[in-house]
Amino acid sequence: MLEVVSDVDLDEGISRRRQASLDLAIGRALTGAMDINPADAGHDSVWAFLTLVVLPDVAVARFSEINGERMLGGHRNVFRRLWIRDRTVGDLMQAAANPLGEDEMVGIFERSELARNRLLCRAMARTVLESTAPNRSEFARAFYKRVRFHTGAYSLDLHSEDDLLQLCKGIAAGLQGGR
């Protein structure tokens, strides 16, 4: 983790421009360094300890306003959200020329009906990353709403990632006028 933040002046905080790339790097470092299974990672105390005891300076540098949601172990914890994102779409983000922005990530991961299905999250991320819409963030917001509408009443647990990707691409094509 020290290598990841070595060029960041923790007393000055982190510029908005640097936050996205730093989030990717921190997520990758957490995934690589932590030998933790998802069941253990589900405990808020793991993330609270990491944030408040092990890496408080990094947490405060990333979110300079001390906020319980970011510092305690809940779903919006500074490190928990990055670990979950990296485990779910980290490979897609690392390979992308233009990775998903914070709003695009929040649209996927902070909606429980979408986030509870890892393969659906991956399919949505791939669809947004491959989008040619002029305003990708605006497209992503409309796309996520449409995915929620189309999948809300269904259990998607038995579908493959390819099945879900085809579903997402069909929804995206409808939004983009069949392009």
Coordinates of C-alpha atoms in Angstrom, one line a residue:
M1 CA 0.0 0.0 0.0
L2 CA 2.9 2.3 0.7
E3 CA 4.1 2.0 -2.9
V4 CA 0.6 3.0 -4.1
V5 CA 0.4 6.2 -2.1
S6 CA 4.2 7.0 -2.1
D7 CA 3.8 10.0 -4.5
V8 CA 0.7 11.4 -2.7
D9 CA 1.2 14.2 -0.2
L10 CA -1.1 12.9 2.6
D11 CA -1.1 16.3 4.3
E12 CA -2.4 18.0 1.1
G13 CA -5.1 15.5 0.1
I14 CA -5.7 14.1 -3.3
S15 CA -6.9 16.1 -6.3
R16 CA -10.2 15.0 -8.0
R17 CA -8.2 14.1 -11.1
R18 CA -6.0 11.7 -9.3
Q19 CA -8.8 10.0 -7.3
A20 CA -10.0 7.6 -10.0
S21 CA -6.5 6.2 -10.8
L22 CA -5.6 6.1 -7.1
D23 CA -8.9 4.2 -6.3
L24 CA -8.0 1.6 -8.9
A25 CA -4.5 1.2 -7.5
I26 CA -5.7 1.0 -3.9
G27 CA -8.3 -1.6 -4.8
R28 CA -5.7 -3.7 -6.7
A29 CA -3.3 -3.4 -3.7
L30 CA -6.0 -4.5 -1.2
T31 CA -7.0 -7.4 -3.3
G32 CA -3.4 -8.5 -3.8
A33 CA -2.4 -8.0 -0.1
M34 CA -5.4 -9.3 1.7
D35 CA -5.9 -13.0 1.9
I36 CA -9.6 -12.6 2.9
N37 CA -12.6 -14.6 1.8
P38 CA -15.8 -12.8 1.0
A39 CA -17.6 -14.1 4.1
D40 CA -14.9 -12.5 6.4
A41 CA -14.9 -9.3 4.2
G42 CA -18.6 -9.0 4.9
H43 CA -17.9 -8.0 8.5
D44 CA -17.9 -4.3 9.1
S45 CA -15.3 -4.6 11.8
V46 CA -12.6 -5.8 9.3
W47 CA -13.0 -2.5 7.3
A48 CA -13.3 -0.3 10.3
F49 CA -10.0 -1.8 11.7
L50 CA -8.2 -1.3 8.4
T51 CA -9.5 2.2 8.0
L52 CA -9.1 3.5 11.6
V53 CA -6.1 1.6 12.8
V54 CA -4.0 0.3 9.9
L55 CA -4.4 3.0 7.2
P56 CA -6.1 6.1 8.7
D57 CA -3.8 8.5 6.9
V58 CA -4.7 7.1 3.5
A59 CA -8.4 7.0 4.3
V60 CA -8.4 10.7 5.4
A61 CA -6.3 11.7 2.3
R62 CA -8.8 10.0 0.0
F63 CA -11.9 11.4 1.8
S64 CA -10.6 14.5 3.7
E65 CA -13.9 15.1 5.4
I66 CA -14.1 12.6 8.2
N67 CA -17.4 10.9 7.7
G68 CA -18.7 7.8 9.5
E69 CA -19.9 6.2 6.3
R70 CA -16.4 6.3 4.9
M71 CA -14.4 5.6 8.0
L72 CA -16.5 2.9 9.7
G73 CA -17.0 -0.5 8.1
G74 CA -20.2 -0.1 6.2
H75 CA -20.7 -0.5 2.5
R76 CA -19.4 3.0 1.7
N77 CA -16.2 2.5 3.7
V78 CA -13.2 3.9 1.8
F79 CA -11.4 0.6 1.5
R80 CA -14.3 -1.9 1.4
R81 CA -15.9 -0.3 -1.7
L82 CA -12.5 -0.4 -3.5
W83 CA -11.9 -4.0 -2.6
I84 CA -15.4 -5.0 -3.8
R85 CA -14.9 -3.1 -7.0
D86 CA -11.6 -4.6 -7.7
R87 CA -12.7 -8.2 -7.0
T88 CA -15.7 -7.6 -9.3
V89 CA -14.5 -5.5 -12.2
G90 CA -10.9 -4.8 -11.5
D91 CA -9.6 -6.7 -14.5
L92 CA -12.0 -4.8 -16.8
M93 CA -10.9 -1.5 -15.3
Q94 CA -7.2 -2.3 -15.6
A95 CA -7.7 -3.2 -19.3
A96 CA -9.9 -0.2 -20.2
A97 CA -8.5 2.9 -22.0
N98 CA -11.2 5.0 -20.3
P99 CA -12.1 3.3 -16.9
L100 CA -15.5 3.9 -15.3
G101 CA -15.7 7.1 -13.3
E102 CA -16.9 7.4 -9.8
D103 CA -20.5 8.1 -10.7
E104 CA -20.6 5.1 -13.1
M105 CA -19.2 2.8 -10.4
V106 CA -21.7 4.1 -7.8
G107 CA -24.5 3.4 -10.2
I108 CA -23.5 -0.2 -10.3
F109 CA -22.3 -0.9 -6.7
E110 CA -24.6 1.2 -4.6
R111 CA -27.8 -0.3 -5.9
S112 CA -28.3 -3.5 -4.0
E113 CA -30.6 -5.1 -6.5
L114 CA -27.8 -4.8 -9.1
A115 CA -24.7 -5.2 -6.9
R116 CA -25.8 -8.5 -5.3
N117 CA -25.1 -10.3 -8.7
R118 CA -21.4 -10.2 -9.5
L119 CA -21.9 -11.4 -13.1
L120 CA -24.5 -8.7 -13.8
C121 CA -22.2 -6.0 -12.4
R122 CA -19.5 -7.2 -14.8
A123 CA -21.9 -7.3 -17.7
M124 CA -23.1 -3.8 -17.0
A125 CA -19.5 -2.5 -16.6
R126 CA -18.5 -4.1 -19.9
T127 CA -21.5 -2.6 -21.7
V128 CA -20.8 0.9 -20.3
L129 CA -17.0 0.6 -21.1
E130 CA -17.9 -0.4 -24.7
S131 CA -20.5 2.3 -25.1
T132 CA -20.0 4.9 -27.9
A133 CA -22.6 7.3 -26.4
P134 CA -21.4 10.9 -26.6
N135 CA -22.0 11.4 -22.9
R136 CA -21.1 8.0 -21.3
S137 CA -22.1 9.0 -17.7
E138 CA -25.5 10.1 -18.8
F139 CA -25.9 6.9 -20.9
A140 CA -24.8 4.9 -17.8
R141 CA -27.4 6.4 -15.6
A142 CA -30.2 5.7 -18.0
F143 CA -28.8 2.2 -18.7
Y144 CA -28.7 1.3 -15.0
K145 CA -32.3 2.4 -14.6
R146 CA -33.4 0.3 -17.5
V147 CA -31.4 -2.8 -16.3
R148 CA -33.2 -2.5 -12.9
F149 CA -36.5 -2.3 -14.7
H150 CA -35.8 -5.3 -16.9
T151 CA -34.3 -7.5 -14.2
G152 CA -36.1 -6.5 -11.0
A153 CA -38.6 -9.4 -10.8
Y154 CA -36.2 -12.1 -12.0
S155 CA -33.6 -14.3 -10.4
L156 CA -30.5 -14.0 -12.5
D157 CA -28.3 -16.3 -10.4
L158 CA -28.4 -19.2 -12.9
H159 CA -27.5 -17.0 -15.9
S160 CA -23.9 -17.0 -17.3
E161 CA -21.9 -13.8 -17.7
D162 CA -22.4 -14.1 -21.5
D163 CA -26.2 -14.4 -21.1
L164 CA -26.2 -11.3 -18.9
L165 CA -23.9 -9.4 -21.3
Q166 CA -26.2 -10.1 -24.2
L167 CA -29.2 -8.9 -22.0
C168 CA -27.2 -5.7 -21.2
K169 CA -26.2 -5.1 -24.8
G170 CA -29.8 -5.5 -25.9
I171 CA -30.9 -2.9 -23.3
A172 CA -28.1 -0.6 -24.3
A173 CA -29.0 -0.9 -28.0
G174 CA -32.6 0.1 -27.1
L175 CA -31.3 3.2 -25.4
Q176 CA -29.0 4.2 -28.2
G177 CA -31.7 3.7 -30.9
G178 CA -30.6 0.3 -32.0
R179 CA -27.0 1.4 -32.9

